C-alpha atoms as one frame of an Amber mdcrd trajectory, in Angstrom:
protein
 -29.554  10.688  46.468 -33.115  10.157  47.822 -35.727   8.162  45.769 -39.156
   6.547  46.155 -38.967   2.770  45.843 -41.778   0.269  45.482 -42.040  -2.023
  48.509 -39.938  -5.061  47.738 -41.762  -8.372  48.208 -39.004 -10.812  47.394
 -35.390 -10.739  48.275 -32.698 -13.356  47.669 -32.554 -15.924  50.380 -29.432
 -16.344  52.488 -27.830 -13.009  51.312 -27.829 -10.217  53.945 -26.944  -7.206
  51.835 -27.331  -7.866  48.060 -26.558  -5.181  45.478 -29.451  -3.733  43.559
 -30.395  -1.677  40.603 -33.394   0.639  40.575 -35.644   0.561  37.579 -37.886
   3.603  36.790 -41.702   3.615  36.728 -44.375   6.162  36.948 -47.486   5.048
  38.871 -50.925   6.553  38.133 -54.279   6.057  40.054 -56.834   7.181  37.410
 -60.579   7.612  37.683 -62.610   6.994  34.430 -66.024   8.519  34.168 -68.249
   7.100  31.355 -71.486   8.697  30.097 -74.129   6.257  28.702 -77.292   6.786
  26.830 -80.399   5.548  28.601 -78.399   3.881  31.293 -76.596   4.889  34.451
 -73.221   6.482  34.219 -70.204   4.264  35.177 -67.065   5.174  37.182 -63.976
   2.940  37.288 -60.652   3.286  39.223 -57.625   2.170  37.293 -54.069   1.854
  38.470 -51.324   2.098  35.750 -47.692   1.264  36.148 -45.828   2.819  33.302
 -42.266   1.455  32.517 -40.161   4.604  32.016 -37.500   2.810  30.150 -39.409
   0.858  27.553 -42.812   2.748  27.638 -45.049  -0.318  28.509 -47.987  -0.110
  30.831 -49.316  -2.776  33.217 -52.588  -2.554  35.211 -52.301  -2.856  38.938
 -54.732  -3.920  41.610 -53.939  -0.781  43.654 -51.319   1.917  44.470 -48.255
  -0.048  45.753 -46.599   1.055  48.972 -43.770   3.353  48.460 -40.677   3.856
  50.618 -37.931   6.568  50.526 -34.438   5.148  50.138 -31.120   6.942  50.145
 -29.021   5.442  47.422 -25.859   6.075  45.345 -26.624   7.687  41.978 -25.005
   4.752  40.237 -27.673   2.337  41.306 -30.507   4.361  39.727 -31.436   3.797
  36.046 -32.352   7.041  34.243 -35.779   7.169  32.597 -35.877   7.270  28.867
 -39.644   8.375  28.849 -40.706  11.805  29.959 -43.884  12.543  32.018 -46.192
  13.537  29.181 -45.348  10.260  27.346 -45.931   8.248  30.490 -49.261  10.041
  31.241 -50.515   9.373  27.557 -49.509   5.702  27.862 -51.447   5.380  31.219
 -54.492   7.074  29.563 -54.300   4.720  26.684 -54.053   1.686  28.795 -56.918
   2.769  31.008 -59.232   3.544  28.035 -58.483   0.149  26.395 -59.234  -1.451
  29.666 -62.336   0.527  30.538 -63.847   0.179  26.999 -63.723  -3.561  27.355
 -66.008  -3.203  30.389 -68.605  -0.640  29.330 -70.383   0.367  26.121 -70.400
   4.124  25.690 -70.742   6.492  22.708 -67.953   8.779  24.200 -64.480   8.205
  25.578 -64.300   8.639  29.385 -63.405  11.668  31.189 -60.195  10.815  33.182
 -58.941  12.274  36.391 -55.614  11.649  38.019 -56.329  10.888  41.566 -52.690
  10.090  42.660 -49.329   9.763  40.910 -45.720   9.118  41.716 -42.471   8.255
  40.108 -40.814   5.272  41.828 -38.328   2.596  41.220 -38.636  -1.099  41.189
 -35.823  -2.909  42.979 -33.850  -5.609  41.007 -31.560  -7.416  43.343 -28.082
  -8.446  42.046 -26.631 -11.468  43.765 -24.378 -14.523  43.215 -25.535 -18.189
  43.410 -23.303 -21.111  42.623 -20.670 -18.785  41.143 -23.073 -17.130  38.656
 -24.579 -13.689  38.954 -28.344 -13.239  38.907 -31.005 -10.506  38.944 -34.167
 -11.005  40.897 -37.356  -8.976  40.465 -38.337  -7.787  43.870 -42.077  -7.849
  42.997 -42.585 -11.266  41.575 -39.416 -13.174  42.732 -38.343 -14.180  39.197
 -34.679 -14.835  38.837 -32.645 -14.121  35.521 -29.078 -15.033  34.799 -27.034
 -11.964  34.189 -24.800 -13.855  31.661 -27.835 -14.919  29.674 -29.199 -11.356
  29.683 -26.126  -9.629  28.410 -24.059 -12.481  26.959 -20.541 -13.588  27.915
 -18.870 -10.563  26.380 -21.263  -8.173  27.986 -23.628  -5.786  26.266 -22.919
  -5.327  22.497 -25.257  -2.464  21.844 -24.316   0.814  23.549 -25.837   4.161
  23.252 -29.180   5.863  23.412 -30.703   3.719  20.807 -30.220   0.489  22.797
 -33.192  -0.311  24.952
């Protein structure tokens, strides 16, 4: 299976080929056009990273580099959020951010400049006999046992996020 992956910045040290899981995102580069009475119009660029599993949005500084990877299907998490929900979440996030920077009587007109569905890499590795996950974009490590508990995940099914 071929997928787009956000460029990993961090990787576990001393481990040549760690396992990984790919976490789904939709990335938007949006342009916001604000009309203002008696003042010059304003234009802002906004980069939204929408989590397709929990429907959260983060603002980015730019459009992250993407690479194409060939991976096994079992390494890829399925998105729980469809494109329209992701787009609306990106717009909502952009409007909230833009409205904190400019005073206007109207909501901005929004154009999608660029967009892509991509995956964030979470490395899976073992350290001192314990399994860990590492976020490839910020380098934070999480104990797998603490995340899912000693007996594994208790909640199963579509309602467990």
